[in-house]
C-alpha positions as a Markdown table, in Angstrom:
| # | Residue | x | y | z |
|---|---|---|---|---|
| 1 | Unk | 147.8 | 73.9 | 17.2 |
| 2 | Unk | 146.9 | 77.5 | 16.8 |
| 3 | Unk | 148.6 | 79.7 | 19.1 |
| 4 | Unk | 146.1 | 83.0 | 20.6 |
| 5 | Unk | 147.9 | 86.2 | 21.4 |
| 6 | Unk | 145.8 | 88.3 | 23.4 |
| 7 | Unk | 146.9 | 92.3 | 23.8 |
| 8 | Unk | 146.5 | 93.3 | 27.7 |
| 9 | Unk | 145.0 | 96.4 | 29.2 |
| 10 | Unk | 146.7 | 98.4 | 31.2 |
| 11 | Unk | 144.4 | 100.5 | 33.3 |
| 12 | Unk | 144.5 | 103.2 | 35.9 |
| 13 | Unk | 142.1 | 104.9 | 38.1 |
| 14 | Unk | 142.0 | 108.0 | 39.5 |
| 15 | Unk | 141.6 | 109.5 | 42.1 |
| 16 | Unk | 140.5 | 106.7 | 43.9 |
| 17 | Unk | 138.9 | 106.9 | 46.5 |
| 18 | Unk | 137.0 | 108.8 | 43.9 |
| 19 | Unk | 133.9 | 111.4 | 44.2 |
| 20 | Unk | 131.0 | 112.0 | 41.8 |
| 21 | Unk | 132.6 | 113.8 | 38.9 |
| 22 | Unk | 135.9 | 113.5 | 39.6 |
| 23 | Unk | 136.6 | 109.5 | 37.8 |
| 24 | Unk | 139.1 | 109.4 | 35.4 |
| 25 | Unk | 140.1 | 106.2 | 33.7 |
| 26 | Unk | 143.6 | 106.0 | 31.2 |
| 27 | Unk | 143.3 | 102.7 | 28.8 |
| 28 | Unk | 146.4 | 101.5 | 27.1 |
| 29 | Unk | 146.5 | 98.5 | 25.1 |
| 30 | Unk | 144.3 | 96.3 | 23.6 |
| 31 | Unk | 143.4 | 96.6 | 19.7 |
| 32 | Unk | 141.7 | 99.4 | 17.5 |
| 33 | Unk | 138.0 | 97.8 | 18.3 |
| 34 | Unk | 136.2 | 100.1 | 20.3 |
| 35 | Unk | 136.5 | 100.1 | 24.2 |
| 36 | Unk | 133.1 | 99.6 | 26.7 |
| 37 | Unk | 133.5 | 100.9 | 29.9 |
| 38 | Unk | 131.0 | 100.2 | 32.8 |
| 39 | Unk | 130.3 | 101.3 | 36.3 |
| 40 | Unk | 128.2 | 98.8 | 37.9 |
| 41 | Unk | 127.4 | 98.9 | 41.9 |
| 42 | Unk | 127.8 | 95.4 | 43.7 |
| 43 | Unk | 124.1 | 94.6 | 42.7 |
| 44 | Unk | 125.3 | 94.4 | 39.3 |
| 45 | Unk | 123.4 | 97.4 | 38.3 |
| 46 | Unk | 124.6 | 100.0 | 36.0 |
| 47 | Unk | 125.7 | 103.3 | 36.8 |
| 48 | Unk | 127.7 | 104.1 | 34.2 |
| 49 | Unk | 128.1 | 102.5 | 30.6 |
| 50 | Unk | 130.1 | 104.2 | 27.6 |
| 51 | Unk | 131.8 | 103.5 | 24.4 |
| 52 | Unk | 135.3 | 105.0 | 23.5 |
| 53 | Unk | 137.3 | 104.8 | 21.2 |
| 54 | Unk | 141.1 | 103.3 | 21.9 |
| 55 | Unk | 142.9 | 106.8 | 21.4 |
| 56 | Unk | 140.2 | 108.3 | 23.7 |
| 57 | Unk | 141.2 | 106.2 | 26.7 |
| 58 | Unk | 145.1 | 106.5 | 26.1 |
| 59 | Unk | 144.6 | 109.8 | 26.4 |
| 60 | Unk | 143.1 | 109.9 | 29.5 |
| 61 | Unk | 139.4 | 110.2 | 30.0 |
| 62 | Unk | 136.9 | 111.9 | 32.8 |
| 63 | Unk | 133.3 | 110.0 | 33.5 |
| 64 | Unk | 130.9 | 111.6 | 33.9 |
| 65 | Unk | 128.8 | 109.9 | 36.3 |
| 66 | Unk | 125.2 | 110.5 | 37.2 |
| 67 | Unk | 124.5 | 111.5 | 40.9 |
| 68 | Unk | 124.0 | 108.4 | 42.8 |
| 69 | Unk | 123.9 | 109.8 | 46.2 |
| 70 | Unk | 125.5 | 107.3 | 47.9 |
| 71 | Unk | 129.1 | 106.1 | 48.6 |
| 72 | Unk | 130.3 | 102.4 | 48.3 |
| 73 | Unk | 132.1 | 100.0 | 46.7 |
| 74 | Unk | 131.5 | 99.7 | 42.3 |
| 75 | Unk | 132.9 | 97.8 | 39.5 |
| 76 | Unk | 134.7 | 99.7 | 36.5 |
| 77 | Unk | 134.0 | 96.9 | 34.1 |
| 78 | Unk | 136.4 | 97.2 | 30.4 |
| 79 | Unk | 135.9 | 95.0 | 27.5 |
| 80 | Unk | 136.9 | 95.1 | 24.3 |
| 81 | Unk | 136.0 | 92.1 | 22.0 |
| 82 | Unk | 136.5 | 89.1 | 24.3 |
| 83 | Unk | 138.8 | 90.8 | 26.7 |
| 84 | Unk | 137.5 | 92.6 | 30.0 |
| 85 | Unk | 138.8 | 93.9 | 33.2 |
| 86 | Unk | 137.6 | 94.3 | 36.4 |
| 87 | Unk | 138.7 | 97.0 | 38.8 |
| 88 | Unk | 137.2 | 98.1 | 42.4 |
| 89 | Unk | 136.1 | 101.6 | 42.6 |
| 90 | Unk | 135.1 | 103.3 | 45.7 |
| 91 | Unk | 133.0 | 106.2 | 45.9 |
| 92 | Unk | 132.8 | 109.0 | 48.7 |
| 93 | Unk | 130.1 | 110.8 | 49.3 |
């Protein structure tokens, strides 16, 4: 029987509480296959969806989000291949 090795994510989110322009999202781990990252509200719309590249998100990386108006609770949504993770969000207004 085939053993599978998956790499993990670590992920950080900041500030957060976070306010429109002022998301930033630090990726490490995972493999050299670019990295999806989503912003979806609890509807399971998008408001945010982008593709980075691994070095990128080590690094450190600002979203720039489009101005929803409101505040509430969202999904920062990170896959890469098979993986994903989930982390709440919550936006002031």
């Amino acid at each position: 029987m085939e053993e599978e090795t998956e790499m993990e994510f670590t992920v950080d989110i900041y500030p957060n509480p976070a306010r429109e322009g002022n998301i930033n999202v630090r990726v490490e781990g995972g493999g050299d296959a670019p990295v999806q990252v989503r912003i979806v509200d609890q509807l399971g719309r998008d408001l945010y969806s982008n593709t980075f590249d691994t070095s990128a998100l080590a690094a450190g990386q600002q979203l720039a989000l489009p101005s929803s108006g409101q505040g509430g609770i969202y999904f920062l949504m990170i896959n890469q291949g098979q993986q994903q993770v989930r982390r709440k969000v919550v936006m002031q207004d």
